[in-house]
Coordinates of C-alpha atoms and ligand atoms in Angstrom, one line a residue:
X1324 CA -2.7 4.6 8.5
X1325 CA -5.4 3.6 6.0
X1326 CA -9.2 3.5 6.1
X1327 CA -11.3 0.4 5.9
X1328 CA -13.4 0.7 2.8
X1329 CA -16.4 -0.9 4.6
X1330 CA -16.6 1.0 7.8
X1331 CA -14.2 3.9 7.3
X1332 CA -12.3 3.2 10.5
X1333 CA -8.6 3.7 10.4
X1334 CA -6.5 0.6 10.5
X1335 CA -2.9 1.0 11.5
X1336 CA -1.3 -2.4 11.3
X1337 CA -1.0 -4.3 8.1
X1338 CA -1.2 -8.1 8.3
X1339 CA 1.5 -8.2 5.7
X1340 CA 3.5 -5.6 3.8
X1341 CA 6.0 -5.7 1.0
X1342 CA 7.8 -3.5 -1.4
X1343 CA 7.1 -3.3 -5.0
X1344 CA 8.9 -1.4 -7.8
X1345 CA 6.5 0.7 -9.8
X1346 CA 6.7 1.7 -13.4
X1347 CA 9.4 4.1 -14.4
X1348 CA 8.2 7.6 -15.1
X1349 CA 9.2 9.8 -18.1
X1350 CA 12.6 10.5 -16.6
X1351 CA 13.3 6.8 -16.0
X1352 CA 12.9 7.0 -12.3
X1353 CA 11.1 4.2 -10.6
X1354 CA 8.8 4.7 -7.7
X1355 CA 9.1 2.1 -5.0
X1356 CA 5.7 1.4 -3.4
X1357 CA 5.2 -0.2 -0.1
X1358 CA 2.0 -2.2 -0.2
X1359 CA 0.1 -3.5 2.8
X1360 CA -2.7 -6.0 3.3
X1361 CA -5.1 -5.1 6.1
X1362 CA -7.9 -7.1 7.7
X1363 CA -11.0 -5.5 8.9
X1364 CA -14.8 -6.2 9.0
X1365 CA -14.1 -9.7 7.8
X1366 CA -12.5 -8.6 4.6
X1367 CA -9.0 -7.9 3.5
X1368 CA -7.9 -5.0 1.4
X1369 CA -4.7 -3.6 0.1
X1370 CA -3.4 -0.1 0.3
X1371 CA -0.3 1.8 -0.7
X1372 CA 1.5 2.7 2.5
X1373 CA 4.4 4.7 1.1
X1374 CA 5.8 5.9 -2.2
X1375 CA 9.5 6.6 -2.6
X1376 CA 11.5 7.6 -5.6
X1377 CA 14.5 5.4 -6.1
Ligands
LIG517 ZN1 -13.9 -2.1 8.9

């Protein structure tokens, strides 16, 4: 659940979501990010939905 940057309401369903591999950290592990695009207040914004070490 993420908050709309304009009105502060919580938006639960992303219009679109996908997974993205982040940069490896010092120990060489990558963090897999789940990114979502949300629509609210006539604008769209992105948010990180989940982070997972792979
Ligand atoms: Zn809003």
